[in-house]
Amino acid sequence: MFPVTLARFLALATLLALITVSSVHSAPTGNVTADAFEGLSHEAREILARATPAASHWVAYSDKFLSSAGPPAPSTIKDNARVWASLPESQRSGIKSQYSAAGIKLMVSAFGSSNLPTSGGVDPVATANTMAAWVKKYGLDGIDVDYEDFDAMRAGNGKAEQWLISFTKQLREQLPAGQYIITHAPVAAWFSPKIWGGGGYLKVHSTVGSSIDWFYNQGDSEYTTCEGLLTASSSRWPNSSLFQISASGVPINKLVIGKAATKASAGTGYIPPEILAVCVSQAKGKGWNGGVSYPDAASSWIKTVRGSAFPV
Ligand SMILES: *[C@@H]1O[C@H](CO)[C@@H](O)[C@H](O)[C@H]1NC(C)=O
Ligand SMILES: *[C@@H]1O[C@H](CO)[C@@H](O)[C@H](O)[C@H]1NC(C)=O
């Protein structure tokens, strides 16, 4: 266990913000033109700000907005939390109020694939305190827990789950419900019952799910058809499709479909946007309203995926 410093947290924070439209408002009034998020085109912002049905969440990551096909420049990745913190307070609050007027929440995303807090012996409570203080200090709406300590989860000894539970409890303690959003972005496979010795994310959900505003159901190397994504995952990760996770007790509208928008970043989990639109429409027809997160989408991708089910 080593002390968690602010500098360390900044290193852990892979993204400045995911931007969600929580869409309680029927129409945005603001014109979101802040330019702290380069690459997020005016059109993309407008789409994000457009009215959506209540309780669906359309999530985008500021460090991966693409205005054209192709990977983002490495220099644009991982630095947004730093950039945000380095802005003068007046600029931050100006940007924040424009997003807020448009119904868009700004959150920091923590951890990511290069940070393994459980394996690394990092103290969950101290980390939660540091991160919560950072969220408050820099005026964000909340935090997305993008925990990717696969080794710890695979170990099957419950340490990963316990780490997440302690961390989430403490975060919620510091960032009260109703004022701050706490989300988690687990891979869908972690919801498979009976696979994870410590219970996986079903354990995390049954213990601290009520403290979490919503989860992201991220497709990994499977979930590449509507059936696999929605109703019947593979035998490798059984019962981890959207409606199967819901059948295991996670409220359906907490499940946001996380999908990479480009083949390059998806690896083998890619679903072309036209097909994903069909899946989204099918899911809506079955009562799901959770939303989609798109780590690297351009506005045309977002429009296509929302399709006629959630038109923009
Ligand atoms: C919003 O800002 C854009 C870019 O500055 C501008 O082109 C557009 O006319 C504005 N829209 C409204 C409704 O003010
Ligand atoms: C998957 O869920 C179904 C229905 O609840 C259940 O019958 C089956 O045993 C589950 N399979 C696994 C591997 O958990």
PDB file of N, CA, C and O in Angstrom, residues 116-179:
ATOM      1  N   LEU A 116      -3.668  -0.833 -12.441  1.00  0.00           N
ATOM      2  CA  LEU A 116      -4.148  -2.060 -11.825  1.00  0.00           C
ATOM      3  C   LEU A 116      -4.135  -1.891 -10.313  1.00  0.00           C
ATOM      4  O   LEU A 116      -3.223  -2.354  -9.625  1.00  0.00           O
ATOM      5  N   PRO A 117      -5.137  -1.205  -9.787  1.00  0.00           N
ATOM      6  CA  PRO A 117      -5.055  -0.779  -8.387  1.00  0.00           C
ATOM      7  C   PRO A 117      -5.064  -1.921  -7.380  1.00  0.00           C
ATOM      8  O   PRO A 117      -4.395  -1.814  -6.347  1.00  0.00           O
ATOM      9  N   THR A 118      -5.800  -2.996  -7.668  1.00  0.00           N
ATOM     10  CA  THR A 118      -5.836  -4.093  -6.696  1.00  0.00           C
ATOM     11  C   THR A 118      -4.515  -4.856  -6.736  1.00  0.00           C
ATOM     12  O   THR A 118      -3.890  -5.087  -5.695  1.00  0.00           O
ATOM     13  N   SER A 119      -4.079  -5.209  -7.927  1.00  0.00           N
ATOM     14  CA  SER A 119      -2.789  -5.908  -8.061  1.00  0.00           C
ATOM     15  C   SER A 119      -1.662  -5.061  -7.493  1.00  0.00           C
ATOM     16  O   SER A 119      -0.693  -5.579  -6.964  1.00  0.00           O
ATOM     17  N   GLY A 120      -1.781  -3.753  -7.634  1.00  0.00           N
ATOM     18  CA  GLY A 120      -0.728  -2.856  -7.178  1.00  0.00           C
ATOM     19  C   GLY A 120      -0.791  -2.547  -5.692  1.00  0.00           C
ATOM     20  O   GLY A 120       0.043  -1.796  -5.177  1.00  0.00           O
ATOM     21  N   GLY A 121      -1.787  -3.085  -5.003  1.00  0.00           N
ATOM     22  CA  GLY A 121      -1.867  -2.876  -3.563  1.00  0.00           C
ATOM     23  C   GLY A 121      -2.248  -1.461  -3.165  1.00  0.00           C
ATOM     24  O   GLY A 121      -1.930  -0.990  -2.077  1.00  0.00           O
ATOM     25  N   VAL A 122      -2.964  -0.772  -4.036  1.00  0.00           N
ATOM     26  CA  VAL A 122      -3.375   0.597  -3.729  1.00  0.00           C
ATOM     27  C   VAL A 122      -4.567   0.570  -2.757  1.00  0.00           C
ATOM     28  O   VAL A 122      -5.453  -0.271  -2.886  1.00  0.00           O
ATOM     29  N   ASP A 123      -4.547   1.468  -1.809  1.00  0.00           N
ATOM     30  CA  ASP A 123      -5.600   1.534  -0.796  1.00  0.00           C
ATOM     31  C   ASP A 123      -6.888   2.102  -1.408  1.00  0.00           C
ATOM     32  O   ASP A 123      -6.905   3.243  -1.872  1.00  0.00           O
ATOM     33  N   PRO A 124      -7.978   1.327  -1.420  1.00  0.00           N
ATOM     34  CA  PRO A 124      -9.200   1.797  -2.082  1.00  0.00           C
ATOM     35  C   PRO A 124      -9.825   3.019  -1.413  1.00  0.00           C
ATOM     36  O   PRO A 124     -10.361   3.896  -2.095  1.00  0.00           O
ATOM     37  N   VAL A 125      -9.764   3.064  -0.092  1.00  0.00           N
ATOM     38  CA  VAL A 125     -10.419   4.166   0.614  1.00  0.00           C
ATOM     39  C   VAL A 125      -9.657   5.470   0.401  1.00  0.00           C
ATOM     40  O   VAL A 125     -10.236   6.514   0.074  1.00  0.00           O
ATOM     41  N   ALA A 126      -8.339   5.401   0.524  1.00  0.00           N
ATOM     42  CA  ALA A 126      -7.530   6.604   0.299  1.00  0.00           C
ATOM     43  C   ALA A 126      -7.661   7.074  -1.148  1.00  0.00           C
ATOM     44  O   ALA A 126      -7.747   8.282  -1.427  1.00  0.00           O
ATOM     45  N   THR A 127      -7.717   6.113  -2.067  1.00  0.00           N
ATOM     46  CA  THR A 127      -7.860   6.476  -3.480  1.00  0.00           C
ATOM     47  C   THR A 127      -9.205   7.150  -3.718  1.00  0.00           C
ATOM     48  O   THR A 127      -9.286   8.165  -4.422  1.00  0.00           O
ATOM     49  N   ALA A 128     -10.250   6.596  -3.125  1.00  0.00           N
ATOM     50  CA  ALA A 128     -11.581   7.194  -3.282  1.00  0.00           C
ATOM     51  C   ALA A 128     -11.598   8.611  -2.717  1.00  0.00           C
ATOM     52  O   ALA A 128     -12.160   9.526  -3.327  1.00  0.00           O
ATOM     53  N   ASN A 129     -10.976   8.792  -1.570  1.00  0.00           N
ATOM     54  CA  ASN A 129     -10.947  10.135  -0.970  1.00  0.00           C
ATOM     55  C   ASN A 129     -10.238  11.126  -1.881  1.00  0.00           C
ATOM     56  O   ASN A 129     -10.695  12.251  -2.082  1.00  0.00           O
ATOM     57  N   THR A 130      -9.107  10.701  -2.419  1.00  0.00           N
ATOM     58  CA  THR A 130      -8.338  11.593  -3.280  1.00  0.00           C
ATOM     59  C   THR A 130      -9.108  11.934  -4.548  1.00  0.00           C
ATOM     60  O   THR A 130      -9.161  13.087  -4.969  1.00  0.00           O
ATOM     61  N   MET A 131      -9.713  10.917  -5.128  1.00  0.00           N
ATOM     62  CA  MET A 131     -10.436  11.157  -6.381  1.00  0.00           C
ATOM     63  C   MET A 131     -11.682  12.004  -6.152  1.00  0.00           C
ATOM     64  O   MET A 131     -12.000  12.886  -6.952  1.00  0.00           O
ATOM     65  N   ALA A 132     -12.383  11.716  -5.072  1.00  0.00           N
ATOM     66  CA  ALA A 132     -13.590  12.507  -4.783  1.00  0.00           C
ATOM     67  C   ALA A 132     -13.221  13.967  -4.550  1.00  0.00           C
ATOM     68  O   ALA A 132     -13.904  14.880  -5.029  1.00  0.00           O
ATOM     69  N   ALA A 133     -12.131  14.180  -3.850  1.00  0.00           N
ATOM     70  CA  ALA A 133     -11.705  15.554  -3.594  1.00  0.00           C
ATOM     71  C   ALA A 133     -11.373  16.252  -4.914  1.00  0.00           C
ATOM     72  O   ALA A 133     -11.651  17.445  -5.107  1.00  0.00           O
ATOM     73  N   TRP A 134     -10.795  15.508  -5.828  1.00  0.00           N
ATOM     74  CA  TRP A 134     -10.433  16.076  -7.130  1.00  0.00           C
ATOM     75  C   TRP A 134     -11.684  16.448  -7.925  1.00  0.00           C
ATOM     76  O   TRP A 134     -11.776  17.519  -8.520  1.00  0.00           O
ATOM     77  N   VAL A 135     -12.666  15.565  -7.918  1.00  0.00           N
ATOM     78  CA  VAL A 135     -13.938  15.827  -8.612  1.00  0.00           C
ATOM     79  C   VAL A 135     -14.562  17.118  -8.073  1.00  0.00           C
ATOM     80  O   VAL A 135     -15.022  17.970  -8.839  1.00  0.00           O
ATOM     81  N   LYS A 136     -14.542  17.252  -6.756  1.00  0.00           N
ATOM     82  CA  LYS A 136     -15.144  18.449  -6.150  1.00  0.00           C
ATOM     83  C   LYS A 136     -14.317  19.688  -6.456  1.00  0.00           C
ATOM     84  O   LYS A 136     -14.848  20.716  -6.856  1.00  0.00           O
ATOM     85  N   LYS A 137     -13.022  19.561  -6.283  1.00  0.00           N
ATOM     86  CA  LYS A 137     -12.155  20.721  -6.478  1.00  0.00           C
ATOM     87  C   LYS A 137     -12.272  21.270  -7.891  1.00  0.00           C
ATOM     88  O   LYS A 137     -12.266  22.479  -8.102  1.00  0.00           O
ATOM     89  N   TYR A 138     -12.377  20.360  -8.855  1.00  0.00           N
ATOM     90  CA  TYR A 138     -12.390  20.806 -10.247  1.00  0.00           C
ATOM     91  C   TYR A 138     -13.789  20.846 -10.856  1.00  0.00           C
ATOM     92  O   TYR A 138     -13.944  20.937 -12.073  1.00  0.00           O
ATOM     93  N   GLY A 139     -14.801  20.783  -9.997  1.00  0.00           N
ATOM     94  CA  GLY A 139     -16.155  21.112 -10.429  1.00  0.00           C
ATOM     95  C   GLY A 139     -16.791  20.162 -11.426  1.00  0.00           C
ATOM     96  O   GLY A 139     -17.565  20.598 -12.279  1.00  0.00           O
ATOM     97  N   LEU A 140     -16.501  18.875 -11.312  1.00  0.00           N
ATOM     98  CA  LEU A 140     -17.116  17.926 -12.240  1.00  0.00           C
ATOM     99  C   LEU A 140     -18.388  17.317 -11.642  1.00  0.00           C
ATOM    100  O   LEU A 140     -18.688  17.504 -10.463  1.00  0.00           O
ATOM    101  N   ASP A 141     -19.124  16.611 -12.491  1.00  0.00           N
ATOM    102  CA  ASP A 141     -20.396  16.027 -12.052  1.00  0.00           C
ATOM    103  C   ASP A 141     -20.233  14.642 -11.448  1.00  0.00           C
ATOM    104  O   ASP A 141     -21.183  14.114 -10.884  1.00  0.00           O
ATOM    105  N   GLY A 142     -19.083  14.051 -11.627  1.00  0.00           N
ATOM    106  CA  GLY A 142     -18.930  12.716 -11.072  1.00  0.00           C
ATOM    107  C   GLY A 142     -17.741  11.990 -11.652  1.00  0.00           C
ATOM    108  O   GLY A 142     -16.852  12.593 -12.253  1.00  0.00           O
ATOM    109  N   ILE A 143     -17.769  10.690 -11.463  1.00  0.00           N
ATOM    110  CA  ILE A 143     -16.604   9.877 -11.811  1.00  0.00           C
ATOM    111  C   ILE A 143     -17.055   8.539 -12.388  1.00  0.00           C
ATOM    112  O   ILE A 143     -18.039   7.962 -11.938  1.00  0.00           O
ATOM    113  N   ASP A 144     -16.351   8.117 -13.392  1.00  0.00           N
ATOM    114  CA  ASP A 144     -16.610   6.824 -14.006  1.00  0.00           C
ATOM    115  C   ASP A 144     -15.473   5.883 -13.630  1.00  0.00           C
ATOM    116  O   ASP A 144     -14.305   6.197 -13.837  1.00  0.00           O
ATOM    117  N   VAL A 145     -15.824   4.757 -13.050  1.00  0.00           N
ATOM    118  CA  VAL A 145     -14.825   3.805 -12.574  1.00  0.00           C
ATOM    119  C   VAL A 145     -14.558   2.785 -13.684  1.00  0.00           C
ATOM    120  O   VAL A 145     -15.323   1.854 -13.894  1.00  0.00           O
ATOM    121  N   ASP A 146     -13.486   3.031 -14.387  1.00  0.00           N
ATOM    122  CA  ASP A 146     -13.136   2.150 -15.510  1.00  0.00           C
ATOM    123  C   ASP A 146     -12.059   1.179 -15.037  1.00  0.00           C
ATOM    124  O   ASP A 146     -10.905   1.233 -15.445  1.00  0.00           O
ATOM    125  N   TYR A 147     -12.474   0.320 -14.118  1.00  0.00           N
ATOM    126  CA  TYR A 147     -11.552  -0.624 -13.480  1.00  0.00           C
ATOM    127  C   TYR A 147     -11.220  -1.737 -14.462  1.00  0.00           C
ATOM    128  O   TYR A 147     -12.117  -2.379 -15.003  1.00  0.00           O
ATOM    129  N   GLU A 148      -9.956  -1.960 -14.713  1.00  0.00           N
ATOM    130  CA  GLU A 148      -9.570  -2.996 -15.672  1.00  0.00           C
ATOM    131  C   GLU A 148      -8.458  -3.886 -15.128  1.00  0.00           C
ATOM    132  O   GLU A 148      -7.555  -4.277 -15.845  1.00  0.00           O
ATOM    133  N   ASP A 149      -8.559  -4.173 -13.834  1.00  0.00           N
ATOM    134  CA  ASP A 149      -7.538  -5.034 -13.219  1.00  0.00           C
ATOM    135  C   ASP A 149      -7.932  -6.502 -13.456  1.00  0.00           C
ATOM    136  O   ASP A 149      -8.439  -7.187 -12.566  1.00  0.00           O
ATOM    137  N   PHE A 150      -7.691  -6.942 -14.681  1.00  0.00           N
ATOM    138  CA  PHE A 150      -8.131  -8.280 -15.084  1.00  0.00           C
ATOM    139  C   PHE A 150      -7.453  -9.374 -14.268  1.00  0.00           C
ATOM    140  O   PHE A 150      -8.068 -10.375 -13.918  1.00  0.00           O
ATOM    141  N   ASP A 151      -6.177  -9.187 -13.974  1.00  0.00           N
ATOM    142  CA  ASP A 151      -5.469 -10.211 -13.198  1.00  0.00           C
ATOM    143  C   ASP A 151      -6.122 -10.395 -11.831  1.00  0.00           C
ATOM    144  O   ASP A 151      -6.309 -11.518 -11.369  1.00  0.00           O
ATOM    145  N   ALA A 152      -6.453  -9.271 -11.210  1.00  0.00           N
ATOM    146  CA  ALA A 152      -7.065  -9.352  -9.879  1.00  0.00           C
ATOM    147  C   ALA A 152      -8.414 -10.054  -9.951  1.00  0.00           C
ATOM    148  O   ALA A 152      -8.741 -10.889  -9.100  1.00  0.00           O
ATOM    149  N   MET A 153      -9.209  -9.742 -10.975  1.00  0.00           N
ATOM    150  CA  MET A 153     -10.524 -10.378 -11.108  1.00  0.00           C
ATOM    151  C   MET A 153     -10.361 -11.868 -11.401  1.00  0.00           C
ATOM    152  O   MET A 153     -11.054 -12.709 -10.830  1.00  0.00           O
ATOM    153  N   ARG A 154      -9.410 -12.181 -12.271  1.00  0.00           N
ATOM    154  CA  ARG A 154      -9.178 -13.581 -12.643  1.00  0.00           C
ATOM    155  C   ARG A 154      -8.676 -14.419 -11.473  1.00  0.00           C
ATOM    156  O   ARG A 154      -8.897 -15.620 -11.431  1.00  0.00           O
ATOM    157  N   ALA A 155      -8.000 -13.776 -10.540  1.00  0.00           N
ATOM    158  CA  ALA A 155      -7.446 -14.532  -9.416  1.00  0.00           C
ATOM    159  C   ALA A 155      -8.556 -15.243  -8.648  1.00  0.00           C
ATOM    160  O   ALA A 155      -8.328 -16.292  -8.027  1.00  0.00           O
ATOM    161  N   GLY A 156      -9.751 -14.692  -8.696  1.00  0.00           N
ATOM    162  CA  GLY A 156     -10.905 -15.401  -8.142  1.00  0.00           C
ATOM    163  C   GLY A 156     -10.938 -15.478  -6.627  1.00  0.00           C
ATOM    164  O   GLY A 156     -11.664 -16.295  -6.063  1.00  0.00           O
ATOM    165  N   ASN A 157     -10.160 -14.637  -5.969  1.00  0.00           N
ATOM    166  CA  ASN A 157     -10.119 -14.697  -4.505  1.00  0.00           C
ATOM    167  C   ASN A 157     -10.960 -13.615  -3.831  1.00  0.00           C
ATOM    168  O   ASN A 157     -10.906 -13.434  -2.628  1.00  0.00           O
ATOM    169  N   GLY A 158     -11.712 -12.891  -4.640  1.00  0.00           N
ATOM    170  CA  GLY A 158     -12.597 -11.876  -4.062  1.00  0.00           C
ATOM    171  C   GLY A 158     -11.937 -10.531  -3.813  1.00  0.00           C
ATOM    172  O   GLY A 158     -12.606  -9.572  -3.432  1.00  0.00           O
ATOM    173  N   LYS A 159     -10.627 -10.446  -4.026  1.00  0.00           N
ATOM    174  CA  LYS A 159      -9.953  -9.173  -3.709  1.00  0.00           C
ATOM    175  C   LYS A 159     -10.369  -8.050  -4.653  1.00  0.00           C
ATOM    176  O   LYS A 159     -10.496  -6.895  -4.243  1.00  0.00           O
ATOM    177  N   ALA A 160     -10.551  -8.392  -5.924  1.00  0.00           N
ATOM    178  CA  ALA A 160     -10.960  -7.354  -6.878  1.00  0.00           C
ATOM    179  C   ALA A 160     -12.328  -6.809  -6.493  1.00  0.00           C
ATOM    180  O   ALA A 160     -12.544  -5.588  -6.430  1.00  0.00           O
ATOM    181  N   GLU A 161     -13.256  -7.742  -6.221  1.00  0.00           N
ATOM    182  CA  GLU A 161     -14.610  -7.325  -5.862  1.00  0.00           C
ATOM    183  C   GLU A 161     -14.581  -6.477  -4.597  1.00  0.00           C
ATOM    184  O   GLU A 161     -15.228  -5.434  -4.511  1.00  0.00           O
ATOM    185  N   GLN A 162     -13.821  -6.937  -3.586  1.00  0.00           N
ATOM    186  CA  GLN A 162     -13.770  -6.199  -2.337  1.00  0.00           C
ATOM    187  C   GLN A 162     -13.155  -4.817  -2.530  1.00  0.00           C
ATOM    188  O   GLN A 162     -13.589  -3.839  -1.930  1.00  0.00           O
ATOM    189  N   TRP A 163     -12.160  -4.755  -3.380  1.00  0.00           N
ATOM    190  CA  TRP A 163     -11.530  -3.455  -3.665  1.00  0.00           C
ATOM    191  C   TRP A 163     -12.570  -2.501  -4.254  1.00  0.00           C
ATOM    192  O   TRP A 163     -12.719  -1.354  -3.817  1.00  0.00           O
ATOM    193  N   LEU A 164     -13.307  -3.000  -5.243  1.00  0.00           N
ATOM    194  CA  LEU A 164     -14.318  -2.175  -5.905  1.00  0.00           C
ATOM    195  C   LEU A 164     -15.418  -1.750  -4.932  1.00  0.00           C
ATOM    196  O   LEU A 164     -15.914  -0.622  -4.984  1.00  0.00           O
ATOM    197  N   ILE A 165     -15.782  -2.663  -4.051  1.00  0.00           N
ATOM    198  CA  ILE A 165     -16.847  -2.369  -3.087  1.00  0.00           C
ATOM    199  C   ILE A 165     -16.385  -1.285  -2.105  1.00  0.00           C
ATOM    200  O   ILE A 165     -17.073  -0.293  -1.881  1.00  0.00           O
ATOM    201  N   SER A 166     -15.196  -1.469  -1.545  1.00  0.00           N
ATOM    202  CA  SER A 166     -14.680  -0.468  -0.598  1.00  0.00           C
ATOM    203  C   SER A 166     -14.515   0.888  -1.271  1.00  0.00           C
ATOM    204  O   SER A 166     -14.855   1.934  -0.717  1.00  0.00           O
ATOM    205  N   PHE A 167     -13.975   0.843  -2.461  1.00  0.00           N
ATOM    206  CA  PHE A 167     -13.731   2.067  -3.218  1.00  0.00           C
ATOM    207  C   PHE A 167     -15.047   2.790  -3.514  1.00  0.00           C
ATOM    208  O   PHE A 167     -15.187   3.999  -3.295  1.00  0.00           O
ATOM    209  N   THR A 168     -16.045   2.038  -3.984  1.00  0.00           N
ATOM    210  CA  THR A 168     -17.328   2.641  -4.361  1.00  0.00           C
ATOM    211  C   THR A 168     -18.057   3.199  -3.139  1.00  0.00           C
ATOM    212  O   THR A 168     -18.614   4.297  -3.180  1.00  0.00           O
ATOM    213  N   LYS A 169     -18.027   2.435  -2.047  1.00  0.00           N
ATOM    214  CA  LYS A 169     -18.672   2.925  -0.810  1.00  0.00           C
ATOM    215  C   LYS A 169     -18.080   4.252  -0.386  1.00  0.00           C
ATOM    216  O   LYS A 169     -18.783   5.187  -0.021  1.00  0.00           O
ATOM    217  N   GLN A 170     -16.763   4.307  -0.409  1.00  0.00           N
ATOM    218  CA  GLN A 170     -16.102   5.529   0.047  1.00  0.00           C
ATOM    219  C   GLN A 170     -16.341   6.689  -0.914  1.00  0.00           C
ATOM    220  O   GLN A 170     -16.533   7.822  -0.500  1.00  0.00           O
ATOM    221  N   LEU A 171     -16.338   6.383  -2.205  1.00  0.00           N
ATOM    222  CA  LEU A 171     -16.642   7.431  -3.191  1.00  0.00           C
ATOM    223  C   LEU A 171     -18.020   8.016  -2.914  1.00  0.00           C
ATOM    224  O   LEU A 171     -18.213   9.229  -2.921  1.00  0.00           O
ATOM    225  N   ARG A 172     -18.990   7.131  -2.677  1.00  0.00           N
ATOM    226  CA  ARG A 172     -20.363   7.588  -2.457  1.00  0.00           C
ATOM    227  C   ARG A 172     -20.482   8.389  -1.168  1.00  0.00           C
ATOM    228  O   ARG A 172     -21.228   9.353  -1.084  1.00  0.00           O
ATOM    229  N   GLU A 173     -19.709   7.965  -0.209  1.00  0.00           N
ATOM    230  CA  GLU A 173     -19.642   8.704   1.051  1.00  0.00           C
ATOM    231  C   GLU A 173     -19.238  10.158   0.793  1.00  0.00           C
ATOM    232  O   GLU A 173     -19.781  11.090   1.354  1.00  0.00           O
ATOM    233  N   GLN A 174     -18.263  10.314  -0.073  1.00  0.00           N
ATOM    234  CA  GLN A 174     -17.707  11.637  -0.356  1.00  0.00           C
ATOM    235  C   GLN A 174     -18.483  12.400  -1.422  1.00  0.00           C
ATOM    236  O   GLN A 174     -18.430  13.619  -1.479  1.00  0.00           O
ATOM    237  N   LEU A 175     -19.126  11.654  -2.311  1.00  0.00           N
ATOM    238  CA  LEU A 175     -19.837  12.275  -3.432  1.00  0.00           C
ATOM    239  C   LEU A 175     -21.302  11.844  -3.347  1.00  0.00           C
ATOM    240  O   LEU A 175     -21.709  10.859  -3.951  1.00  0.00           O
ATOM    241  N   PRO A 176     -22.094  12.578  -2.589  1.00  0.00           N
ATOM    242  CA  PRO A 176     -23.451  12.100  -2.281  1.00  0.00           C
ATOM    243  C   PRO A 176     -24.330  11.902  -3.512  1.00  0.00           C
ATOM    244  O   PRO A 176     -24.243  12.646  -4.488  1.00  0.00           O
ATOM    245  N   ALA A 177     -25.173  10.882  -3.416  1.00  0.00           N
ATOM    246  CA  ALA A 177     -26.153  10.606  -4.475  1.00  0.00           C
ATOM    247  C   ALA A 177     -27.048  11.825  -4.646  1.00  0.00           C
ATOM    248  O   ALA A 177     -27.355  12.529  -3.694  1.00  0.00           O
ATOM    249  N   GLY A 178     -27.448  12.066  -5.864  1.00  0.00           N
ATOM    250  CA  GLY A 178     -28.288  13.231  -6.130  1.00  0.00           C
ATOM    251  C   GLY A 178     -27.459  14.448  -6.479  1.00  0.00           C
ATOM    252  O   GLY A 178     -27.910  15.341  -7.188  1.00  0.00           O
ATOM    253  N   GLN A 179     -26.224  14.480  -5.964  1.00  0.00           N
ATOM    254  CA  GLN A 179     -25.337  15.587  -6.301  1.00  0.00           C
ATOM    255  C   GLN A 179     -24.271  15.165  -7.302  1.00  0.00           C
ATOM    256  O   GLN A 179     -23.835  15.959  -8.127  1.00  0.00           O
TER     257      GLN A 179
END
